[in-house]
Short mmCIF file of C-alpha atoms and ligand atoms in Angstrom, two decimals:
data_model
loop_
_atom_site.label_atom_id
_atom_site.label_comp_id
_atom_site.label_asym_id
_atom_site.label_seq_id
_atom_site.Cartn_x
_atom_site.Cartn_y
_atom_site.Cartn_z
CA MET H 1 238.81 32.10 62.31
CA ILE H 2 235.12 31.88 61.36
CA HIS H 3 234.33 30.63 64.80
CA CYS H 4 236.23 33.52 66.26
CA GLY H 5 234.37 35.99 63.98
CA LYS H 6 231.00 34.57 65.05
CA ARG H 7 231.96 35.10 68.62
CA HIS H 8 232.89 38.65 67.75
CA VAL H 9 229.50 39.36 66.17
CA CYS H 10 227.78 37.75 69.13
CA ALA H 11 229.65 40.00 71.51
CA ILE H 12 228.67 43.08 69.52
CA VAL H 13 225.00 42.02 69.44
CA VAL H 14 225.02 41.43 73.19
CA CYS H 15 226.62 44.83 73.70
CA ILE H 16 223.97 46.58 71.59
CA VAL H 17 221.15 44.80 73.44
CA ILE H 18 222.58 45.73 76.84
CA PHE H 19 223.31 49.31 75.84
CA GLY H 20 219.85 49.67 74.28
CA SER H 21 218.16 48.36 77.41
CA ILE H 22 220.12 50.76 79.56
CA LEU H 23 219.07 53.61 77.30
CA ILE H 24 215.39 52.61 77.40
CA CYS H 25 215.51 52.05 81.14
CA SER H 26 217.09 55.39 81.88
CA TRP H 27 214.64 57.17 79.59
CA LYS H 28 211.72 55.46 81.32
CA GLY H 29 213.35 56.26 84.64
CA ALA H 30 213.61 59.91 83.74
CA GLN H 31 209.95 59.93 82.75
CA LEU H 32 208.99 58.21 85.95
CA GLN H 33 211.07 60.64 87.98
CA ASP H 34 209.46 63.56 86.22
CA ASN H 35 206.02 62.24 87.14
CA MET H 36 207.20 61.56 90.67
CA THR H 37 208.40 65.14 91.06
CA ARG H 38 204.96 66.35 90.24
CA LYS H 39 203.04 63.81 92.24
CA THR H 40 205.01 63.45 95.42
CA PHE H 41 205.95 67.07 95.86
CA PRO H 42 205.38 68.25 99.46
CA GLN H 43 201.70 68.96 100.09
CA GLY H 44 200.51 72.32 99.02
CA ASN H 45 202.93 72.53 96.13
CA ASN H 46 201.83 72.32 92.57
CA VAL H 47 203.21 73.04 89.17
CA ILE H 48 201.63 76.09 87.67
CA SER H 49 203.49 76.33 84.43
CA VAL H 50 206.42 74.65 82.83
CA GLY H 51 209.05 76.06 80.56
CA GLN H 52 208.70 79.73 81.39
CA PHE H 53 211.56 81.86 82.54
CA CYS H 54 211.40 83.76 85.81
CA ARG H 55 208.76 86.43 85.48
CA GLY H 56 207.12 89.10 87.53
CA LYS H 57 208.18 92.65 88.28
CA ALA H 58 211.51 92.90 90.11
CA ALA H 59 210.86 94.52 93.51
CA LYS H 60 212.78 97.77 93.76
CA ASN H 61 212.02 99.02 97.25
CA VAL H 62 212.91 97.83 100.75
CA ILE H 63 209.22 97.70 101.74
CA THR H 64 206.80 96.29 99.15
CA PRO H 65 203.05 96.19 99.87
CA LEU H 66 201.03 93.30 98.46
CA LYS H 67 197.65 93.95 96.82
CA ASP H 68 195.81 93.15 100.06
CA ASN H 69 197.35 96.27 101.71
CA ARG H 70 197.76 94.10 104.80
CA THR H 71 201.06 92.40 103.93
CA PHE H 72 204.38 94.15 103.41
CA ILE H 73 207.39 92.26 102.16
CA ILE H 74 210.89 93.26 103.22
CA SER H 75 213.05 90.42 101.92
CA PRO H 76 213.27 86.63 101.48
CA TYR H 77 216.26 84.79 102.96
CA PHE H 78 217.42 81.24 102.31
CA ASP H 79 217.63 79.32 105.61
CA ASP H 80 218.77 75.68 105.72
CA ARG H 81 219.64 75.53 109.43
CA GLU H 82 216.80 73.02 109.91
CA ASP H 83 214.69 72.31 106.83
CA LYS H 84 215.54 74.00 103.60
CA VAL H 85 213.18 76.97 103.77
CA ILE H 86 212.77 80.43 102.40
CA ARG H 87 212.07 82.80 105.26
CA VAL H 88 210.47 86.01 104.09
CA ILE H 89 210.76 88.85 106.59
CA GLY H 90 207.63 90.96 106.41
CA ILE H 91 204.97 92.93 108.22
CA VAL H 92 201.40 91.63 108.37
CA HIS H 93 198.09 92.51 109.94
CA HIS H 94 197.92 89.86 112.66
CA GLU H 95 194.27 88.89 112.02
CA ASP H 96 193.52 89.84 108.44
CA VAL H 97 196.36 87.95 106.77
CA LYS H 98 195.39 84.29 106.88
CA GLU H 99 196.90 82.76 103.77
CA LEU H 100 199.97 83.47 101.71
CA TYR H 101 201.75 81.52 98.99
CA CYS H 102 205.32 81.49 97.78
CA TRP H 103 205.65 81.41 94.03
CA PHE H 104 209.09 80.03 93.27
CA CYS H 105 210.90 80.36 90.02
CA CYS H 106 213.05 77.23 89.64
CA GLN H 107 216.40 77.13 87.89
CA PRO H 108 217.54 76.46 85.26
CA HIS H 109 214.28 76.18 83.31
CA GLY H 110 212.17 78.84 85.00
CA LYS H 111 209.40 76.46 86.12
CA THR H 112 207.05 78.01 88.65
CA TYR H 113 206.15 76.12 91.83
CA VAL H 114 203.64 77.40 94.33
CA SER H 115 203.75 76.42 97.97
CA LYS H 116 201.68 77.47 100.94
CA ALA H 117 203.46 79.60 103.52
CA LYS H 118 203.43 79.27 107.26
CA ILE H 119 202.73 82.76 108.62
CA ASP H 120 204.47 83.26 111.94
CA VAL H 121 203.57 86.65 113.42
CA HIS H 122 206.17 87.45 116.08
CA SER H 123 204.78 87.34 119.60
CA ASP H 124 206.15 90.78 120.53
CA ARG H 125 203.47 92.84 118.79
CA PHE H 126 202.75 94.88 121.96
CA GLY H 127 199.08 95.26 121.10
CA PHE H 128 199.55 96.88 117.68
CA PRO H 129 197.49 95.34 114.85
CA TYR H 130 200.55 95.03 112.57
CA GLY H 131 203.69 93.16 113.52
CA ALA H 132 206.85 91.55 112.23
CA ALA H 133 206.22 88.18 110.58
CA ASP H 134 208.19 85.31 109.16
CA ILE H 135 206.47 84.03 106.04
CA VAL H 136 208.11 80.63 105.70
CA CYS H 137 207.93 78.27 102.73
CA LEU H 138 209.57 74.92 102.19
CA GLU H 139 211.83 75.19 99.22
CA PRO H 140 210.85 72.94 96.30
CA GLU H 141 213.30 70.10 95.68
CA ASN H 142 215.66 70.31 92.73
CA CYS H 143 214.65 73.90 92.23
CA ASP H 144 217.39 76.22 93.53
CA PRO H 145 215.15 79.26 93.23
CA THR H 146 216.88 82.61 92.97
CA HIS H 147 213.62 84.55 93.20
CA VAL H 148 210.25 84.23 94.87
CA SER H 149 206.96 86.11 94.69
CA ILE H 150 204.42 86.24 97.51
CA HIS H 151 200.70 86.19 96.80
CA GLN H 152 197.45 85.73 98.73
CA SER H 153 196.36 82.99 96.34
CA PRO H 154 197.85 79.93 94.63
CA HIS H 155 196.22 81.19 91.44
CA GLY H 156 196.82 84.30 89.44
CA ASP H 157 199.03 85.94 86.88
CA ILE H 158 202.71 85.87 87.81
CA ASP H 159 203.36 88.86 85.58
CA GLN H 160 201.34 90.96 88.02
CA LEU H 161 203.41 89.92 91.06
CA SER H 162 206.56 91.46 92.51
CA ARG H 163 209.57 89.20 92.29
CA PHE H 164 212.09 89.25 95.17
CA GLU H 165 215.65 88.03 95.07
CA ILE H 166 216.35 85.35 97.68
CA LYS H 167 219.31 86.47 99.79
CA ASN H 168 221.88 84.29 101.65
CA ARG H 169 221.70 81.63 98.96
CA LYS H 170 225.41 81.37 98.32
CA ALA H 171 228.08 80.88 100.98
CA GLU H 172 230.07 84.00 101.65
CA ALA H 173 233.20 84.79 103.67
CA PHE H 174 232.93 87.12 106.66
CA SER H 175 233.53 90.74 105.73
CA ALA H 176 233.06 92.04 109.28
CA ASP H 177 233.67 90.95 112.85
CA PHE H 178 231.02 93.32 114.18
CA THR H 179 228.07 94.93 112.43
CA VAL H 180 225.93 97.39 114.39
CA CYS H 181 222.22 97.55 113.51
CA ILE H 182 220.52 100.91 114.15
CA SER H 183 216.88 100.08 113.72
CA ALA H 184 215.05 103.32 113.01
CA MET H 185 216.30 106.82 112.41
CA PHE H 186 213.26 109.08 112.27
CA GLY H 187 211.66 112.43 113.22
CA ASN H 188 214.11 114.68 111.35
CA TYR H 189 216.97 113.16 113.37
CA ASN H 190 219.60 115.85 113.96
CA ASN H 191 221.70 114.69 116.94
CA VAL H 192 224.78 114.99 114.74
CA LEU H 193 227.52 115.24 117.36
CA GLN H 194 226.31 112.27 119.40
CA PHE H 195 225.79 110.23 116.23
CA VAL H 196 229.35 110.88 115.00
CA GLN H 197 230.74 110.12 118.47
CA SER H 198 228.77 106.85 118.63
CA MET H 199 229.95 105.89 115.13
CA GLU H 200 233.57 106.56 116.02
CA MET H 201 233.21 104.62 119.29
CA TYR H 202 231.73 101.65 117.41
CA LYS H 203 234.72 101.74 115.06
CA ILE H 204 237.23 102.06 117.94
CA LEU H 205 235.55 99.11 119.68
CA GLY H 206 235.72 96.93 116.57
CA ALA H 207 232.77 97.52 114.22
CA GLN H 208 233.45 97.49 110.50
CA LYS H 209 229.86 98.16 109.49
CA VAL H 210 226.84 100.08 110.79
CA VAL H 211 223.48 99.40 109.15
CA ILE H 212 220.97 102.20 109.54
CA TYR H 213 217.26 101.83 108.76
CA LYS H 214 216.57 105.43 107.83
CA ASN H 215 213.10 106.84 107.87
CA ASN H 216 214.05 110.48 107.96
CA CYS H 217 216.80 112.82 109.17
CA SER H 218 218.07 116.40 108.83
CA GLN H 219 220.10 117.77 105.91
CA MET H 220 223.18 117.91 108.13
CA MET H 221 222.75 114.25 109.06
CA GLU H 222 222.40 113.40 105.35
CA LYS H 223 225.83 114.91 104.84
CA VAL H 224 227.30 112.84 107.67
CA LEU H 225 225.66 109.65 106.38
CA LYS H 226 227.02 110.34 102.90
CA PHE H 227 230.52 110.61 104.39
CA TYR H 228 230.19 107.24 106.14
CA LEU H 229 228.66 105.64 103.04
CA GLU H 230 231.68 106.70 101.02
CA GLU H 231 233.98 105.55 103.79
CA GLY H 232 232.26 102.16 103.52
CA THR H 233 231.23 102.01 107.16
CA VAL H 234 227.54 102.78 106.85
CA GLU H 235 224.87 100.97 104.90
CA VAL H 236 221.62 102.93 104.73
CA ILE H 237 218.43 100.93 104.31
CA PRO H 238 215.62 103.32 103.32
CA TRP H 239 212.72 102.70 105.70
CA PRO H 240 209.66 104.67 104.50
CA ILE H 241 207.27 102.70 106.69
CA ASN H 242 205.06 105.73 107.36
CA SER H 243 204.13 105.75 103.66
CA TYR H 244 202.22 102.52 104.24
CA LEU H 245 201.22 102.39 107.90
CA LYS H 246 200.40 104.77 110.72
CA VAL H 247 203.50 104.48 112.86
CA SER H 248 203.85 105.05 116.55
CA THR H 249 206.89 106.50 118.29
CA LYS H 250 205.87 104.46 121.34
CA TRP H 251 206.49 100.80 121.94
CA HIS H 252 203.00 99.84 123.23
CA PHE H 253 199.59 100.22 121.56
CA SER H 254 198.05 101.46 124.83
CA MET H 255 200.27 104.56 124.68
CA ASP H 256 199.48 105.42 121.06
CA ALA H 257 196.80 103.58 119.06
CA LYS H 258 198.52 103.37 115.66
CA ASP H 259 199.14 100.48 113.22
CA ILE H 260 202.65 99.48 114.27
CA GLY H 261 205.04 100.25 117.12
CA TYR H 262 208.20 102.32 117.10
CA TYR H 263 208.59 102.76 113.34
CA GLY H 264 208.57 99.00 112.76
CA GLN H 265 211.79 98.63 114.76
CA ILE H 266 211.35 94.90 115.38
CA THR H 267 210.98 94.12 111.68
CA ALA H 268 214.09 96.17 110.90
CA LEU H 269 216.12 94.34 113.56
CA ASN H 270 215.08 90.93 112.24
CA ASP H 271 215.92 91.98 108.70
CA CYS H 272 219.30 93.23 109.90
CA ILE H 273 220.11 89.88 111.56
CA TYR H 274 219.34 87.92 108.37
CA ARG H 275 220.97 90.49 106.09
CA ASN H 276 224.24 90.06 108.04
CA MET H 277 223.97 86.37 108.84
CA GLN H 278 226.68 85.37 106.41
CA ARG H 279 228.86 88.42 106.35
CA SER H 280 229.36 89.29 110.03
CA ARG H 281 230.68 87.20 112.92
CA PHE H 282 228.62 89.23 115.37
CA VAL H 283 225.70 91.61 115.13
CA VAL H 284 225.28 94.38 117.71
CA LEU H 285 221.68 95.48 118.25
CA ASN H 286 221.45 98.90 119.87
CA ASP H 287 220.22 102.46 119.26
CA ALA H 288 222.44 105.31 118.07
CA ASP H 289 222.55 106.83 121.57
CA GLU H 290 223.82 103.57 123.10
CA ILE H 291 227.36 102.19 123.25
CA ILE H 292 228.30 98.82 124.72
CA LEU H 293 231.40 99.75 126.76
CA PRO H 294 233.75 96.94 127.82
CA LEU H 295 235.29 97.42 131.27
CA LYS H 296 237.82 94.57 131.41
CA HIS H 297 238.84 94.58 127.76
CA SER H 298 239.85 97.33 125.38
CA ASP H 299 237.54 96.28 122.54
CA TRP H 300 234.62 94.05 121.59
CA LYS H 301 236.74 91.39 119.92
CA THR H 302 238.77 90.48 123.01
CA MET H 303 235.67 90.82 125.20
CA MET H 304 233.63 88.49 122.97
CA SER H 305 236.41 85.87 122.71
CA SER H 306 236.56 85.78 126.48
CA LEU H 307 232.75 85.65 126.84
CA GLN H 308 232.47 82.89 124.24
CA GLU H 309 235.15 80.88 125.95
CA GLN H 310 233.33 81.15 129.27
CA ASN H 311 229.92 80.43 127.73
CA PRO H 312 230.23 77.71 125.11
CA GLY H 313 227.07 77.24 123.07
CA THR H 314 225.82 80.76 123.77
CA GLY H 315 224.79 82.83 120.78
CA VAL H 316 223.16 85.77 122.56
CA PHE H 317 224.94 88.11 124.97
CA LEU H 318 222.79 90.57 126.91
CA PHE H 319 224.17 93.86 128.22
CA GLU H 320 222.57 96.05 130.86
CA ASN H 321 221.43 99.53 129.89
CA HIS H 322 222.51 102.47 132.10
CA ILE H 323 221.24 106.01 131.71
CA PHE H 324 223.78 108.86 131.65
CA PRO H 325 221.43 111.88 131.70
CA GLU H 326 222.18 114.62 129.18
CA THR H 327 221.09 117.10 131.86
CA ILE H 328 224.10 116.36 134.11
CA THR H 329 227.16 117.97 132.53
CA THR H 330 230.83 117.78 133.49
CA PRO H 331 232.89 120.68 132.10
CA MET H 332 235.59 118.53 130.52
CA PHE H 333 236.42 118.08 126.84
CA ASN H 334 234.68 121.33 125.99
CA ILE H 335 235.93 121.48 122.42
CA SER H 336 235.06 124.86 120.95
CA SER H 337 234.55 123.73 117.32
CA TRP H 338 232.04 121.12 118.49
CA ASN H 339 229.82 123.78 120.04
CA THR H 340 228.48 124.75 116.61
CA VAL H 341 227.46 121.15 115.81
CA PRO H 342 223.93 120.16 116.86
CA GLY H 343 223.71 117.33 119.36
CA ILE H 344 225.12 116.03 122.61
CA ASN H 345 228.82 115.80 123.48
CA ILE H 346 228.88 112.47 125.29
CA LEU H 347 232.33 113.11 126.81
CA GLN H 348 230.63 115.66 129.08
CA HIS H 349 228.08 113.18 130.47
CA VAL H 350 229.80 110.75 132.79
CA HIS H 351 227.27 110.37 135.62
CA ARG H 352 224.87 107.47 135.56
CA GLU H 353 221.57 106.93 137.29
CA PRO H 354 221.63 104.35 140.10
CA ASP H 355 219.63 101.13 139.74
CA ARG H 356 216.14 101.15 141.18
CA LYS H 357 215.02 98.16 143.20
CA GLU H 358 211.67 97.77 141.51
CA VAL H 359 212.85 98.62 137.98
CA PHE H 360 214.54 96.15 135.70
CA ASN H 361 217.30 97.61 133.46
CA PRO H 362 216.52 96.76 129.86
CA LYS H 363 219.18 94.85 127.90
CA LYS H 364 220.64 95.20 124.42
CA MET H 365 222.50 92.47 122.60
CA ILE H 366 225.53 91.22 120.78
CA VAL H 367 224.51 88.07 118.90
CA ASP H 368 225.95 85.43 116.66
CA PRO H 369 223.39 85.99 113.88
CA ARG H 370 223.62 82.36 112.74
CA LYS H 371 222.20 81.29 116.10
CA VAL H 372 219.19 83.63 115.98
CA ILE H 373 215.81 82.73 114.48
CA GLN H 374 213.62 85.60 115.70
CA THR H 375 214.75 88.62 117.67
CA SER H 376 212.98 91.21 119.76
CA VAL H 377 214.57 94.43 121.02
CA HIS H 378 215.74 93.41 124.49
CA SER H 379 215.98 89.63 124.01
CA VAL H 380 215.71 87.03 121.29
CA LEU H 381 212.41 85.16 120.88
CA HIS H 382 213.84 82.04 119.21
CA ALA H 383 217.45 80.96 118.92
CA TYR H 384 219.73 77.96 118.72
CA GLY H 385 221.73 77.87 121.93
CA THR H 386 221.39 79.94 125.06
CA SER H 387 221.37 83.60 126.08
CA VAL H 388 223.66 84.90 128.80
CA ASN H 389 223.53 88.06 130.92
CA VAL H 390 226.90 89.77 130.77
CA PRO H 391 227.79 91.03 134.27
CA MET H 392 228.25 94.74 134.97
CA ASP H 393 231.96 94.36 135.68
CA VAL H 394 232.54 93.08 132.13
CA ALA H 395 230.53 95.70 130.23
CA LEU H 396 227.60 98.10 130.41
CA ILE H 397 225.61 100.10 127.94
CA TYR H 398 226.48 103.78 128.04
CA HIS H 399 223.14 105.41 127.14
CA CYS H 400 223.15 109.20 127.05
CA ARG H 401 219.61 110.64 126.83
CA VAL H 402 216.97 112.51 128.82
CA PRO H 403 216.90 111.25 132.41
CA LEU H 404 214.55 108.58 133.67
CA GLN H 405 215.06 109.68 137.29
CA SER H 406 215.00 113.43 136.69
CA ASN H 407 214.28 114.24 140.32
CA LEU H 408 217.67 112.92 141.44
CA PRO H 409 220.31 115.54 142.34
CA ARG H 410 223.79 115.23 140.80
CA GLU H 411 225.19 113.84 144.09
CA SER H 412 222.91 110.82 143.87
CA LEU H 413 224.31 109.79 140.49
CA ILE H 414 227.35 107.54 140.05
CA ARG H 415 230.37 109.10 138.40
CA ASP H 416 231.57 106.65 135.74
CA THR H 417 234.33 107.87 133.41
CA THR H 418 234.88 104.61 131.48
CA LEU H 419 234.18 106.49 128.24
CA TRP H 420 237.11 108.84 128.93
CA ARG H 421 239.57 105.98 128.39
CA TYR H 422 238.93 106.47 124.70
CA ASN H 423 239.08 110.29 124.79
CA SER H 424 242.15 110.94 122.68
CA SER H 425 241.35 108.64 119.75
CA LEU H 426 237.67 109.57 119.96
CA ILE H 427 238.36 113.32 119.80
CA MET H 428 240.82 112.90 116.95
CA ASN H 429 238.47 110.69 114.91
CA VAL H 430 235.40 112.85 115.54
CA ASN H 431 237.31 115.96 114.46
CA LYS H 432 238.39 114.24 111.26
CA VAL H 433 234.78 113.46 110.35
CA LEU H 434 233.36 116.84 111.38
CA TYR H 435 235.96 118.78 109.39
CA GLN H 436 235.14 116.74 106.30
CA THR H 437 231.39 117.17 106.72
CA VAL H 438 229.55 119.78 108.79
CA LEU H 439 232.61 121.95 109.62
CA GLU H 440 233.96 121.71 106.07
CA THR H 441 234.00 125.47 105.43
CA GLN H 442 235.96 126.10 108.66
CA LYS H 443 238.87 123.86 107.60
C1 NAG A 501 195.25 99.72 99.06
O1 NAG A 501 195.76 101.02 99.22
C2 NAG A 501 195.70 101.80 98.02
C3 NAG A 501 196.39 103.12 98.28
O2 NAG A 501 196.20 103.57 99.57
C4 NAG A 501 194.24 101.96 97.61
O3 NAG A 501 194.16 102.69 96.41
C5 NAG A 501 193.61 100.58 97.43
O4 NAG A 501 192.25 100.71 97.17
C6 NAG A 501 193.80 99.73 98.67
N1 NAG A 501 193.33 98.38 98.41
C7 NAG A 501 192.69 97.63 99.31
C8 NAG A 501 192.35 96.26 98.89
O5 NAG A 501 192.41 98.04 100.44
C1 NAG A 502 210.97 114.35 108.53
O1 NAG A 502 209.95 114.15 109.49
C2 NAG A 502 209.48 115.35 110.07
C3 NAG A 502 208.43 114.98 111.10
O2 NAG A 502 208.86 113.97 111.94
C4 NAG A 502 208.92 116.25 109.00
O3 NAG A 502 208.52 117.48 109.59
C5 NAG A 502 209.95 116.51 107.92
O4 NAG A 502 209.39 117.24 106.87
C6 NAG A 502 210.48 115.20 107.38
N1 NAG A 502 211.56 115.48 106.46
C7 NAG A 502 211.68 114.90 105.29
C8 NAG A 502 212.88 115.26 104.47
O5 NAG A 502 210.88 114.07 104.89
C1 NAG A 503 232.30 125.42 126.90
O1 NAG A 503 233.09 126.56 126.67
C2 NAG A 503 232.35 127.70 126.27
C3 NAG A 503 233.35 128.84 126.01
O2 NAG A 503 234.31 128.43 125.09
C4 NAG A 503 231.36 128.08 127.34
O3 NAG A 503 230.57 129.16 126.89
C5 NAG A 503 230.44 126.87 127.64
O4 NAG A 503 229.61 127.18 128.72
C6 NAG A 503 231.30 125.67 128.00
N1 NAG A 503 230.41 124.53 128.15
C7 NAG A 503 230.56 123.60 129.06
C8 NAG A 503 229.55 122.55 129.07
O5 NAG A 503 231.46 123.61 129.87
C1 NAG A 504 242.44 110.78 127.92
O1 NAG A 504 243.14 109.68 127.36
C2 NAG A 504 244.53 109.63 127.69
C3 NAG A 504 245.14 108.43 127.02
O2 NAG A 504 244.79 108.37 125.69
C4 NAG A 504 244.71 109.50 129.18
O3 NAG A 504 246.10 109.52 129.50
C5 NAG A 504 243.98 110.62 129.89
O4 NAG A 504 244.03 110.40 131.29
C6 NAG A 504 242.53 110.68 129.44
N1 NAG A 504 241.87 111.84 130.04
C7 NAG A 504 240.97 111.69 131.02
C8 NAG A 504 240.44 112.97 131.57
O5 NAG A 504 240.61 110.64 131.44
#
């Protein structure tokens, strides 16, 4: 029995020694790892402070200027399609902004890491000094930042910086098949009838959401937007870009020497792609006076399934723009109550301008947002996968506006009544909206 007891004690001693060594080893390991984290962190990163909780002033607006007055932050988005990066959509002066740093607040302890950003000014600046930019930072390891601040220097006081929430961090289920992005509503926009008709067409064709970057519009439009907000169809992103920059209504600097082109449209479109990357199967990039009209299918969903089947690996579908001049009217669908509503009645404009040999019809797009890296207005600049031109017999863009070929007589235009296929549901839906908004008192 004594022998047995001795063995017992021996076993316990051995156990304690082993357990103790494991404890010491793991403690040393943890220390070592801690040092490693600091030393071998990707170049350009360094620990500023340890043990603080996330600080800085929470950014409240869609456009936030930095202290340099040359950088404007829209929003950071998590993007792990290649490296794990934070892509901050912004606007920068293409020459003056040379260096920017991401200040990350790491969870769960609120450590701050600073890393140098790659500033990628989009190539489609069209001569303007300011353009859309991706401010891209590698995400620190073992950090899981929920917020980031952007600063011109790796040094400074974090309390003085704006803190932005990083979007697209958590996986999300699709809440829409199609989201339409309307990039800039400006100039006291008051084309109420055409806007409501476009909205109702988007819904008939399969859109669940329309995102509008709103600079400014009329009181009557405000009422219509409020209706769609309450309906849950519209998301308004305030876009007060003219408070910070001199904006042009033209697309090229040579036409209008301002700071940035077309109310910062390109930045808005890129933001819209990232904003809807997780929640929408497709994003439709067009203006409020444009409607992508399918010719072989009754809606976008069946059209896109067919196009995807025929074009595997394609993430970008380009549709040809066709002008239906507002000056050429067909006296059909003259609905008396609509005559008091400002704007164009698209059902009365069913003649399109013929193609010109020497002029290329611009395109607008339906994209899989997860395949897009950088977008322009008529094409994408960087994407995973290919772009495809959708032929005219599958779909065209119905674009009702002032003519481009104003010298052409009516007989030279092509009568195209594709839009009329939708007349009965369109009229019914438009009436429903008008009687709940601008025609409310006439109910
Ligand atoms: C930035 O703009 C503000 C307001 O216009 C002005 O007060 C400030 O001096 C400007 N700062 C720089 C660095 O240009
Ligand atoms: C909207 O912009 C126009 C000029 O484009 C201006 O005259 C009008 O006052 C602005 N309206 C509002 C509400 O800011
Ligand atoms: C629509 O009908 C009204 C009369 O109700 C008429 O004055 C107007 O000219 C018509 N417009 C078109 C475009 O046919
Ligand atoms: C309006 O739509 C209905 C079907 O909803 C169709 O029967 C009718 O022909 C259309 N009207 C025109 C003028 O195309």
